[in-house]
Coordinates of C-alpha atoms in Angstrom, one line a residue:
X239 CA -2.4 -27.7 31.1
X240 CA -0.3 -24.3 30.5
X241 CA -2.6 -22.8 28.0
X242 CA -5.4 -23.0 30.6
X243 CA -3.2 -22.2 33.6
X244 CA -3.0 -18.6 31.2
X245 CA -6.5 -18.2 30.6
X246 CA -6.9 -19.0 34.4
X247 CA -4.0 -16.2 35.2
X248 CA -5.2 -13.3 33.4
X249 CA -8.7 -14.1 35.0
X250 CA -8.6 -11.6 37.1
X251 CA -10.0 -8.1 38.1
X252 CA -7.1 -6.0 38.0
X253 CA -6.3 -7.7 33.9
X254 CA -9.5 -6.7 33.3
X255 CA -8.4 -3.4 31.5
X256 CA -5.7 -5.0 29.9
X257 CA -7.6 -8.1 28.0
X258 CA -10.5 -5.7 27.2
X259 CA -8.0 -3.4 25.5
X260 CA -6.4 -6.0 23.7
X261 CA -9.6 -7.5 22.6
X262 CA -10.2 -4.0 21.0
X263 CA -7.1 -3.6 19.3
X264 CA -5.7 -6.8 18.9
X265 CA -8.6 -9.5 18.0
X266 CA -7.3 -12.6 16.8
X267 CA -8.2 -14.5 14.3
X268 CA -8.5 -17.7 15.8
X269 CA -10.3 -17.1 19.0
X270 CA -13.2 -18.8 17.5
X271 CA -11.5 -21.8 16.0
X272 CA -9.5 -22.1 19.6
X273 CA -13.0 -21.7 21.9
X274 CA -14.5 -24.7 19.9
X275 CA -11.7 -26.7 20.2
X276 CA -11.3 -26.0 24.0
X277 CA -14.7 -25.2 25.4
X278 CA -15.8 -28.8 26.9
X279 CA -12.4 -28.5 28.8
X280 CA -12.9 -25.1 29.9
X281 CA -12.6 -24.4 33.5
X282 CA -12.0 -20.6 34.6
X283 CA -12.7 -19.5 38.2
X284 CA -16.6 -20.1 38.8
X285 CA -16.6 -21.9 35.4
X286 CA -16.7 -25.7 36.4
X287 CA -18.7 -27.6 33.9
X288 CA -20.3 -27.3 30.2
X289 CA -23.7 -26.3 32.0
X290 CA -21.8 -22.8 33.4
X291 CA -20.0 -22.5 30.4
X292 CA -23.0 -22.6 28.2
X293 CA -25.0 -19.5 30.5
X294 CA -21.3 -17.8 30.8
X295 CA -20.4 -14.8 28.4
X296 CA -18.9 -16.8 25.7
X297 CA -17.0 -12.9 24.3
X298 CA -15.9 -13.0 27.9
X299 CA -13.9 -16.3 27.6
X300 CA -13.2 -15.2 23.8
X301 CA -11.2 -12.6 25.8
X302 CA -9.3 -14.4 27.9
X303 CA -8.4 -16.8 25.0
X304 CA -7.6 -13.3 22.7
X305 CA -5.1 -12.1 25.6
X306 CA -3.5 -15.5 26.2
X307 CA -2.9 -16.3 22.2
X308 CA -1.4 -12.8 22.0
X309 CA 0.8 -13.7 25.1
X310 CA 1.8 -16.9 23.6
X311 CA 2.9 -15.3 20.3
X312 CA 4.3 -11.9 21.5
X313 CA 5.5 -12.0 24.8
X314 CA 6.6 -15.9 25.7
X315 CA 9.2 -16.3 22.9
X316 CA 10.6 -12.8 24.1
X317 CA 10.9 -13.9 27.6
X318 CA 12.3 -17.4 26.8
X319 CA 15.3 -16.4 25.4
X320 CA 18.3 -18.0 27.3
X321 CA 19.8 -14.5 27.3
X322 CA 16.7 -12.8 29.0
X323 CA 17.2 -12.1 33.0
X324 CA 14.0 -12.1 34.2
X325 CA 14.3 -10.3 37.7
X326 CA 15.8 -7.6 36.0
X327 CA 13.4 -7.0 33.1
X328 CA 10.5 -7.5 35.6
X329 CA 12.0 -4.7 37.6
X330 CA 12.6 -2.8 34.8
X331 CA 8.5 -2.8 33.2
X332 CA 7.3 -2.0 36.8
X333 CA 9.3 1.1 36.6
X334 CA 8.4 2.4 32.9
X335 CA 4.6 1.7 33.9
X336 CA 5.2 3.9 37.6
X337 CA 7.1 6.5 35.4
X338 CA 4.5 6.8 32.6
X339 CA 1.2 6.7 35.0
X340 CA 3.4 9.9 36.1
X341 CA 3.3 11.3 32.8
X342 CA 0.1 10.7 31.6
X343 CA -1.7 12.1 35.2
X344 CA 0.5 15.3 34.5
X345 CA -0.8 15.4 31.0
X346 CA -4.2 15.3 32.2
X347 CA -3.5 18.1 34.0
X348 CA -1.3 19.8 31.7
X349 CA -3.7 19.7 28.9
X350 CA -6.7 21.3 31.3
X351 CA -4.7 24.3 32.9
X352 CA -3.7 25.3 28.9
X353 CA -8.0 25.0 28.2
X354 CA -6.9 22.7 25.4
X355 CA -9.9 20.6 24.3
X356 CA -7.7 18.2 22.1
X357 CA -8.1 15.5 25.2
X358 CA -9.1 14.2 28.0
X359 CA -11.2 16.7 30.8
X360 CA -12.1 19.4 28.9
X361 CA -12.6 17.3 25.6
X362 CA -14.8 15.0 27.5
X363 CA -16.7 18.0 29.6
X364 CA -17.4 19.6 25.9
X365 CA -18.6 17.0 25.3
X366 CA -20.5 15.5 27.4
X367 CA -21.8 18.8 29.1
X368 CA -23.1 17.5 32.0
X369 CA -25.0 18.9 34.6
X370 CA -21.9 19.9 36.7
X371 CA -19.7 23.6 36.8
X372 CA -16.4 22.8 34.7
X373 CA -14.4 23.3 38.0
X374 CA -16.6 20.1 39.6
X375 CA -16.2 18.1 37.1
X376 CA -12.4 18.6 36.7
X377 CA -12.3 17.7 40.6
X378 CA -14.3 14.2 39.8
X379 CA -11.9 13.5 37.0
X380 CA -8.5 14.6 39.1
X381 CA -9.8 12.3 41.9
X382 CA -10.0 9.4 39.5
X383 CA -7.0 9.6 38.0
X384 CA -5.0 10.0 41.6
X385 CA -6.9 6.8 42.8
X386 CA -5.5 5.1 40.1
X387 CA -2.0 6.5 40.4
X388 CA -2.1 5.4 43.9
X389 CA -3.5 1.8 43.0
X390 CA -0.8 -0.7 42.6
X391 CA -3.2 -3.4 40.8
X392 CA -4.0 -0.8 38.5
X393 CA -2.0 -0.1 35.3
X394 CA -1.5 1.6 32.6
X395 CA -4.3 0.3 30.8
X396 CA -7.0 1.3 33.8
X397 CA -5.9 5.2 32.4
X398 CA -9.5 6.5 32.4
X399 CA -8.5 8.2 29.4
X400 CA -7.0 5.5 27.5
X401 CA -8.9 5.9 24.2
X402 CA -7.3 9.3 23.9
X403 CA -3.6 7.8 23.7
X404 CA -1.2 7.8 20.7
X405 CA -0.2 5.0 19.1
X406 CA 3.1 4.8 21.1
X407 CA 1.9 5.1 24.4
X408 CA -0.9 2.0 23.7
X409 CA 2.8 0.4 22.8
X410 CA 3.6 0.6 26.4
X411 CA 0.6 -1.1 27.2
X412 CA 1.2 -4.2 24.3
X413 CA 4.9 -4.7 25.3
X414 CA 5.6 -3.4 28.9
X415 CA 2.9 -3.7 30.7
X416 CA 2.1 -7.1 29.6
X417 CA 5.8 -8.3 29.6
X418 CA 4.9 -7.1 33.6
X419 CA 2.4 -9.0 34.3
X420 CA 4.0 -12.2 32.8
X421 CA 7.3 -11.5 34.3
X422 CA 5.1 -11.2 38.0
X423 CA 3.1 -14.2 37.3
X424 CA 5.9 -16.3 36.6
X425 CA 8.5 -14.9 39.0
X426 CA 6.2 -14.1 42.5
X427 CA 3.5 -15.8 42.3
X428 CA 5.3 -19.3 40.6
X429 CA 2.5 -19.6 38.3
X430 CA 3.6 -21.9 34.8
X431 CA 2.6 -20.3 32.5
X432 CA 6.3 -20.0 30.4
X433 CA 4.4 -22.3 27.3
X434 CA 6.9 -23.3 24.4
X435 CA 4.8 -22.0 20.9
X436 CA 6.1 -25.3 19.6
X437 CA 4.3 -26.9 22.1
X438 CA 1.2 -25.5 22.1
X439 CA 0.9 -26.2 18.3
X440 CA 1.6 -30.0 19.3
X441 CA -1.1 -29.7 22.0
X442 CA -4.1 -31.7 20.3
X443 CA -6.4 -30.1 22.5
X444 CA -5.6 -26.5 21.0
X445 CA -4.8 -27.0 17.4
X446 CA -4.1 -23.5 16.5
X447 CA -4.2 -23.7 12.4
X448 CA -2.4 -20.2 10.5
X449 CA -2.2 -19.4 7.0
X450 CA 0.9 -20.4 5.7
X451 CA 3.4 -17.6 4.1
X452 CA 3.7 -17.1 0.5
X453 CA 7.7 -17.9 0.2
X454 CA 8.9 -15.0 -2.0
X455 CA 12.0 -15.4 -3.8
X456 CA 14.6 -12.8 -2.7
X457 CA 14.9 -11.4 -6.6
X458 CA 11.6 -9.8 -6.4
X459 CA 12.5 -8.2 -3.4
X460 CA 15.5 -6.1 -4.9
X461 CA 14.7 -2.6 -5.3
X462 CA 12.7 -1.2 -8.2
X463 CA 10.8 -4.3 -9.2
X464 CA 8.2 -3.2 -6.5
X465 CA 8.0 1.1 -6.0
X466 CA 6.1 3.8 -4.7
X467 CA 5.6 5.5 -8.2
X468 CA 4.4 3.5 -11.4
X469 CA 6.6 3.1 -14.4
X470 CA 6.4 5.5 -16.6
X471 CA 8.3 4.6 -19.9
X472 CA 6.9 7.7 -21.9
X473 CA 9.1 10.1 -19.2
X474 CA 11.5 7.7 -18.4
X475 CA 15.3 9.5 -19.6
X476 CA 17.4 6.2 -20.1
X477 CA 15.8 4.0 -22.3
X478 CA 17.4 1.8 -25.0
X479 CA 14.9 0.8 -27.8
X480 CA 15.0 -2.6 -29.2
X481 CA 14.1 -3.9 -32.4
X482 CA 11.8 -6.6 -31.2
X483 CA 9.0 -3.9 -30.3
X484 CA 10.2 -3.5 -26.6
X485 CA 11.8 -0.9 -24.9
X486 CA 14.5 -1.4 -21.8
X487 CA 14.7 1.2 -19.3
X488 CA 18.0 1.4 -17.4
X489 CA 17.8 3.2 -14.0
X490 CA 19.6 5.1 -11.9
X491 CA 22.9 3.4 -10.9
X492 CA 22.1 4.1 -7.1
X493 CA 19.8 1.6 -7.3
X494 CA 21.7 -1.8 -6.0
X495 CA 21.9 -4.7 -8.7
X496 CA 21.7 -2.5 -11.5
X497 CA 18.4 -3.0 -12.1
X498 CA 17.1 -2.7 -15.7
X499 CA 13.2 -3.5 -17.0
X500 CA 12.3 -4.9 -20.5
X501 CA 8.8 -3.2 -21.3
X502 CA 6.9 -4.2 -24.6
X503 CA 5.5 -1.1 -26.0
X504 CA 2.3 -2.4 -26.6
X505 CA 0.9 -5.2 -25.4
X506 CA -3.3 -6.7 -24.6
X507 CA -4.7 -9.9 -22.6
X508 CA -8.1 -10.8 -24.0
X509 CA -8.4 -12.9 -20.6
X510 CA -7.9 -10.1 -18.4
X511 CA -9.6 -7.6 -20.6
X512 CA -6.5 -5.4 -20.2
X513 CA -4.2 -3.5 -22.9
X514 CA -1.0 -1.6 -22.5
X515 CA 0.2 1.2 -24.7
X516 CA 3.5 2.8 -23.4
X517 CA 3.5 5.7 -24.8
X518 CA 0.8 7.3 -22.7
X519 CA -0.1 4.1 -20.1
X520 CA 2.2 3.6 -16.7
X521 CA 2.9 0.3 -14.6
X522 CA 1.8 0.5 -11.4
X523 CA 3.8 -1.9 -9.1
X524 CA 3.5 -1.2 -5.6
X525 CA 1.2 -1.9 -2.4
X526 CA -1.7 -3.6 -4.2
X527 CA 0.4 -5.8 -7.1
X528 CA 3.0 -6.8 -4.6
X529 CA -0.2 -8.2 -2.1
X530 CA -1.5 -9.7 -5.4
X531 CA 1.9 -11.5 -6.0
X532 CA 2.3 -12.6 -2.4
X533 CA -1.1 -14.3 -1.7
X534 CA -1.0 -15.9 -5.2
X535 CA 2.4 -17.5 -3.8
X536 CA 0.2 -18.6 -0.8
X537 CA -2.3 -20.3 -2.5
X538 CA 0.4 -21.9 -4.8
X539 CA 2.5 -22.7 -2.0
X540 CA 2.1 -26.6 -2.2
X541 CA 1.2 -26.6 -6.1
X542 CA 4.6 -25.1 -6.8
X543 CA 6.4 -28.2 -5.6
X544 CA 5.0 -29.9 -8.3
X545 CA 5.1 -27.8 -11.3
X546 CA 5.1 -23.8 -12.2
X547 CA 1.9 -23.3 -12.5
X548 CA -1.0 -22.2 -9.8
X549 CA -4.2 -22.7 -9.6
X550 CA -6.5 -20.1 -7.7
X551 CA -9.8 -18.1 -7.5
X552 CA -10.2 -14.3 -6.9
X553 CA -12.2 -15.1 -3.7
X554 CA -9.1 -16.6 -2.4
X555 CA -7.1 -13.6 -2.1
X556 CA -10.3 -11.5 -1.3
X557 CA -10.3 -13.9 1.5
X558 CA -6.8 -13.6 2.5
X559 CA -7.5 -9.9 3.2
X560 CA -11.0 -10.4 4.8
X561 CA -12.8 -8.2 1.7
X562 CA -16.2 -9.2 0.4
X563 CA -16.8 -9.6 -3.1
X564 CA -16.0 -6.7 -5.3
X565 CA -16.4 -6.3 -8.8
X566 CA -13.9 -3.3 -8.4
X567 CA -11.8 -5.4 -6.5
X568 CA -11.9 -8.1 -9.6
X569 CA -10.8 -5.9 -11.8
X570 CA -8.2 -4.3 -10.1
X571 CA -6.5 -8.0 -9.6
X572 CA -6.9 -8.7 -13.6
X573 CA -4.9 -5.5 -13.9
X574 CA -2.0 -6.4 -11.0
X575 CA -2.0 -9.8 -12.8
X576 CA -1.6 -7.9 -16.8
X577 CA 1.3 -5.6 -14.7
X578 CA 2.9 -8.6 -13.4
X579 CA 3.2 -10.8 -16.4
X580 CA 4.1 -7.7 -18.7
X581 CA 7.8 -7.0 -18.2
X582 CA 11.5 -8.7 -18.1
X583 CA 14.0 -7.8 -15.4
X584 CA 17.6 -7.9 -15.5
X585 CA 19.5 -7.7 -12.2
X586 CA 22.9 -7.9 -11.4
X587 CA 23.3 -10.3 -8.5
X588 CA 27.0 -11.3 -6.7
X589 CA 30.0 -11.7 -8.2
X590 CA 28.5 -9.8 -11.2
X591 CA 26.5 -12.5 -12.5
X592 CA 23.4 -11.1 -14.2
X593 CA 20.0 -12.6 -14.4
X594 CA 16.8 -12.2 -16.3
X595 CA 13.1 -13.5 -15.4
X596 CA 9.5 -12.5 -15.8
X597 CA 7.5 -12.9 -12.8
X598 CA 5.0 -14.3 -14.4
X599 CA 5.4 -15.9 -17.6
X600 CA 1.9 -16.8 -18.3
X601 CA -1.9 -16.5 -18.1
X602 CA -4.8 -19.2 -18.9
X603 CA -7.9 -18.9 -19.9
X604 CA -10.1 -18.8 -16.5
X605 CA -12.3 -22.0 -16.5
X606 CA -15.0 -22.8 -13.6
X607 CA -13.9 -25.0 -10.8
X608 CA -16.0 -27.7 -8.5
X609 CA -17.0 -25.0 -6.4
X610 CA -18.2 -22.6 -9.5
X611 CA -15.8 -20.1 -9.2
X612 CA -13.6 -19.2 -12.3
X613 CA -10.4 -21.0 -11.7
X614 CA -7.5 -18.5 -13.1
X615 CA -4.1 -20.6 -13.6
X616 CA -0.6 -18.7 -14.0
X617 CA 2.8 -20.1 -14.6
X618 CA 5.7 -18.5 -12.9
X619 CA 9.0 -17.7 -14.4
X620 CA 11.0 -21.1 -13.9
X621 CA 13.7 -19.5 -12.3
X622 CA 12.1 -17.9 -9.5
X623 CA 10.5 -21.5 -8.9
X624 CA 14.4 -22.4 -9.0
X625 CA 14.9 -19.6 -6.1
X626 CA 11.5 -21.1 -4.1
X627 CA 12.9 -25.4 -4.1
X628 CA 16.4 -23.7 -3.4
X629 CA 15.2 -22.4 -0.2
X630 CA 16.5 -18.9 -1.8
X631 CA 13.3 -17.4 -0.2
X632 CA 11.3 -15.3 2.5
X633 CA 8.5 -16.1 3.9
X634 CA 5.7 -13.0 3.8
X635 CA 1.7 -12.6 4.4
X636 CA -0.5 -10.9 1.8
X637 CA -2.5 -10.3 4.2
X638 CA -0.2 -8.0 6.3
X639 CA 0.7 -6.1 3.6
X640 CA -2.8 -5.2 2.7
X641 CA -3.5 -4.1 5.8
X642 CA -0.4 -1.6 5.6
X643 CA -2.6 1.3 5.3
X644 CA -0.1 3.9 3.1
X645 CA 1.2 2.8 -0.1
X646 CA 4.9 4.0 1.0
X647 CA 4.5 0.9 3.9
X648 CA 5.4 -2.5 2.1
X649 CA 7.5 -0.8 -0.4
X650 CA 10.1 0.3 2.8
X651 CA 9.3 -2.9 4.6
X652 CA 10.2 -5.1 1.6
X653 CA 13.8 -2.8 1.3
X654 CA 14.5 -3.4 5.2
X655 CA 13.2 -7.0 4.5
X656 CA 15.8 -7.7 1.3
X657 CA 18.8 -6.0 3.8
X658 CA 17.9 -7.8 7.0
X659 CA 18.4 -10.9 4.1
X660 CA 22.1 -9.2 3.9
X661 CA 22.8 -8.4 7.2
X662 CA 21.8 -12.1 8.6
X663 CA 23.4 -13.8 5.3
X664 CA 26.7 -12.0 6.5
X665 CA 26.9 -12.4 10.2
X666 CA 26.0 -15.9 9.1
X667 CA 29.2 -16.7 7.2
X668 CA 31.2 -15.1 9.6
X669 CA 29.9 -16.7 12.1
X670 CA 28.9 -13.4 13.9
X671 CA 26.4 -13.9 16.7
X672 CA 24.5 -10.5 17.5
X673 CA 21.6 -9.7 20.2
X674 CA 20.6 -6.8 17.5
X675 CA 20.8 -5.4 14.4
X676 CA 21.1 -1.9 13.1
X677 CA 21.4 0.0 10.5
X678 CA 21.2 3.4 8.8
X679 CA 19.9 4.8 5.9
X680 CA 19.8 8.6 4.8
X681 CA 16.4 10.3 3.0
X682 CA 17.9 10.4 -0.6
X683 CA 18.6 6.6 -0.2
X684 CA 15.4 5.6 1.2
X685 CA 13.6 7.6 -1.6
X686 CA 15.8 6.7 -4.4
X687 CA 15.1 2.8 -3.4
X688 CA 11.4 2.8 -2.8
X689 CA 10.9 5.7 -5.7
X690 CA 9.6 8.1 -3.4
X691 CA 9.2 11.6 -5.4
X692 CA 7.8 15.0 -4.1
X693 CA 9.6 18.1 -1.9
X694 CA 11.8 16.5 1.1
X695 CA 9.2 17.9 3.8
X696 CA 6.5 16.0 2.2
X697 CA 8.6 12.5 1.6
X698 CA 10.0 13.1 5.7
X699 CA 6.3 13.3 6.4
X700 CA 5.2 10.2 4.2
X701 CA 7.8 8.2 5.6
X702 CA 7.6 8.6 9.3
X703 CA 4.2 7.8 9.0
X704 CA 5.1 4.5 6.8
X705 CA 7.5 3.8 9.7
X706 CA 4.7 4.1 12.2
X707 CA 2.4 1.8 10.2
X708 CA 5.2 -0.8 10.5
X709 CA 6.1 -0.7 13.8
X710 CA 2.0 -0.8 14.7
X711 CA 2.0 -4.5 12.8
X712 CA 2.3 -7.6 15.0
X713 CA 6.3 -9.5 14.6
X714 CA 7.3 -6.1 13.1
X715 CA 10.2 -6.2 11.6
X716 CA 11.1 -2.8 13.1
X717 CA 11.7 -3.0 17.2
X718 CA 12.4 1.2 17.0
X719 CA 13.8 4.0 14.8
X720 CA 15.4 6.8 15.4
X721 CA 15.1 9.9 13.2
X722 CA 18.2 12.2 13.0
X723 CA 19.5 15.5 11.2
X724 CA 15.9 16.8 10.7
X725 CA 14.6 14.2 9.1
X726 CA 17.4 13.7 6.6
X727 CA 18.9 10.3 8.6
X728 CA 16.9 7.4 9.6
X729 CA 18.0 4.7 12.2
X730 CA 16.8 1.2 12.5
X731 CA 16.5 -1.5 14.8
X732 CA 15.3 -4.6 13.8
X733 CA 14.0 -7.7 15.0
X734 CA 15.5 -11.0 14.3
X735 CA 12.8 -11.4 11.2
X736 CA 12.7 -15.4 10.8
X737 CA 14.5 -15.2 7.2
X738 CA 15.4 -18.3 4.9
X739 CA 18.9 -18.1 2.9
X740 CA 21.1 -15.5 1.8
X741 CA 20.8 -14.0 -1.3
X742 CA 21.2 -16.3 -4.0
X743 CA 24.7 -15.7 -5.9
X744 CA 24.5 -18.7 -8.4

């Protein structure tokens, strides 16, 4: 079978490196699930029967499964592409991993000849302090690293000092030296490992099982609903007050769909145990609400085929994000779930037509379920259910957003999200085929979307490090950026994210 023609391939000494590196950065989470289904049938190297499997290193085989899962879901579909010339691209990775084993001996050097302890030899001597003259010691090391420069089974992940590399050289490791090590496998040495993902779902002897997406309806992805600062409708400057007790802010018109928020200027939720009072209280609706939103979606992925209402406990979404139980936590949810039921949007969508929702419209009482966790139940706004059976959608993980570690991160990956929608929804009707899609944006734009605020240094700063958190994720939307003019331009490249429709326009 492929998969275990994979496990068998990376089996070896000289992957080593590689699978243990993965293993540390990259664990995934179905290693488990995928050694219980596959462990009777197991049969790596010396590994012949249950017996030998049983006394072998089960986190060794864990391993092995870890690499070949994230081969499977990174690598493969890359390499299968119709367009994708193999000889060439294999070429092409064995010369970016000679060329950087170059640069990152000479570093090693580099950074010892300017005594700078940041990395590598004399970090590790000060250190350590072993029982050798500096001089000795920096010998030892030099000899290690020109054995592995020399060494043609050794790659960039055998770099002694791997640990000390930024995140964009362990990049090289993820992407080209693996895509190597495929490429050689499957071109010189014949071995079939070129498994289809759809395949390997159907394969009954590795039934793979993922969280399905929350499917998100393109509205709530427009800019403003979800921002880097909270609302604030006691400082806000263009506010029209209504005679029902609420008051509509109208933002700034660089803001696409002319987005404008109907807040209630006081309002309380004896389930939640939460009150508002907007003269003095602000709205916060960024990285923790918008996770909140998406893995309620999750959960109330199948229930909302049915009706507009969703059923779910708390421990749910803690365990969507792999968090124990939290009081804190608890409390902080009642809060995203008062900020997301609290206000009306109006956005103006194609051909002018305007539309108004809540996101959602209602909250029950919590009641105890089966299980004996309180059961919350909340109704979304009809018409974003519309958007979900329309297939007017994307799909997105709670948990990936919660693991976005700045608060900046989802709010810029939603905005590149809702205009890779565009971009795709365009080349789509005009039957535009491209290998890859840019586009540019400059700081003021990127700040006035995600309602970034602060001195331009400090919002540069924030969002390269927002980009870097992206690009670190796995099936980032990003493939690069470029960053131009001193920070004040920013160039994309994206991925071909696996969106649903256009934007809706009815």
């Amino acid at each position: 079978m492929i998969f275990f023609n994979l496990m068998d391939t990376i089996n070896k000494e000289e992957y080593e490196p590689l699978s243990y590196f993965l293993w540390e950065n990259f664990p995934h989470k179905n290693c488990s699930a995928v050694y219980n289904e596959i462990s009777d049938k197991l049969s790596l190297g010396s590994v012949k029967s249950k017996t030998e499997i049983a006394s072998a290193q089960k986190e060794n085989i864990l391993r092995l499964i870890n690499t070949s899962l994230y081969i499977i879901e990174n690598i493969i579909p890359e390499i299968n592409k119709p367009t994708y010339k193999k000889d060439k691209e294999l070429k092409a990775a064995l010369k970016k991993i000679n060329t950087y084993k170059k640069k990152w001996a000479q570093s090693v050097d580099d950074y010892f000849k300017k005594n700078n302890a940041k990395k590598y030899i004399l970090k590790e001597y000060l250190s350590k302090k072993p029982d050798l003259y500096l001089n000795e010691f920096k010998e030892l090391r030099s000899l290690h690293i020109k054995d592995w420069m020399k060494n043609k089974k050794q790659y960039l992940s055998s770099f002694y000092y791997v640990d000390d590399l930024v995140k964009s050289q362990k990049n090289l490791i993820f992407q080209s030296e693996l895509t190597y090590i495929v490429l050689n496998e499957i071109v010189k040495n014949k071995v079939d490992i070129e498994v289809n993902t759809s395949e390997l779902q159907d394969d009954p002897s590795i039934n793979i099982k993922e969280t399905e997406a929350g499917q998100i309806p393109n509205w709530l992805l427009l800019d403003g609903l979800f921002r880097v600062s909270p609302i604030e409708v006691f400082k806000h400057e263009n506010i029209i007050e209504l005679e029902d007790g609420k008051t509509t802010l109208v933002f700034d018109k660089n803001i696409k769909n002319n987005l404008s928020i109907t807040v209630p200027n006081q309002s309380q939720n004896e389930f939640l145990n939460t009150n508002f009072d907007s003269s003095k209280d602000p709205i916060s609706l960024g990285r923790f609400e918008l996770a909140v939103l998406i893995g309620v979606l999750q959960i109330g992925r199948d229930q909302l085929k049915s009706s507009n209402k969703i059923a779910f406990s708390f421990n749910q979404l803690l365990n969507l994000w792999n968090s124990s139980n939290s009081g804190k936590l608890y409390n902080k949810i009642k809060k995203a779930l008062f900020y997301l039921s609290m206000n009306m949007y109006t956005v103006q969508l194609a051909n002018n037509i305007t539309r108004n929702f809540y996101i959602i419209n209602a909250i029950e009482k919590p009641t105890f379920n089966s299980s004996g966790e309180q059961e919350w139940i909340v109704e979304i706004d009809s018409r974003l259910r519309e958007q979900i059976l329309e297939k007017n959608y994307t799909e997105l993980y709670s948990e990936e957003i919660s693991s976005l570690k700045y608060e900046l991160s989802p709010i810029l990956y939603k905005t590149f999200v809702i205009d890779l929608v565009e971009i795709m929804s365009n080349n789509k009707k005009k039957k535009k085929n491209v290998s890859s899609i840019e586009k540019e944006y400059t700081l003021r734009e990127l700040s006035t979307r995600s309602f970034l605020e602060g001195k331009p240094n400090i919002r540069k700063k924030k969002l390269k490090n927002s980009l870097d958190d992206i690009m670190e994720k796995k099936d980032s939307i990003l493939q690069s950026y470029e960053i131009k003019e001193n920070g004040n331009v920013y160039k994309m490249y994206f991925n071909q994210f696996p969106l649903r429709k256009e934007i809706d326009s009815k």
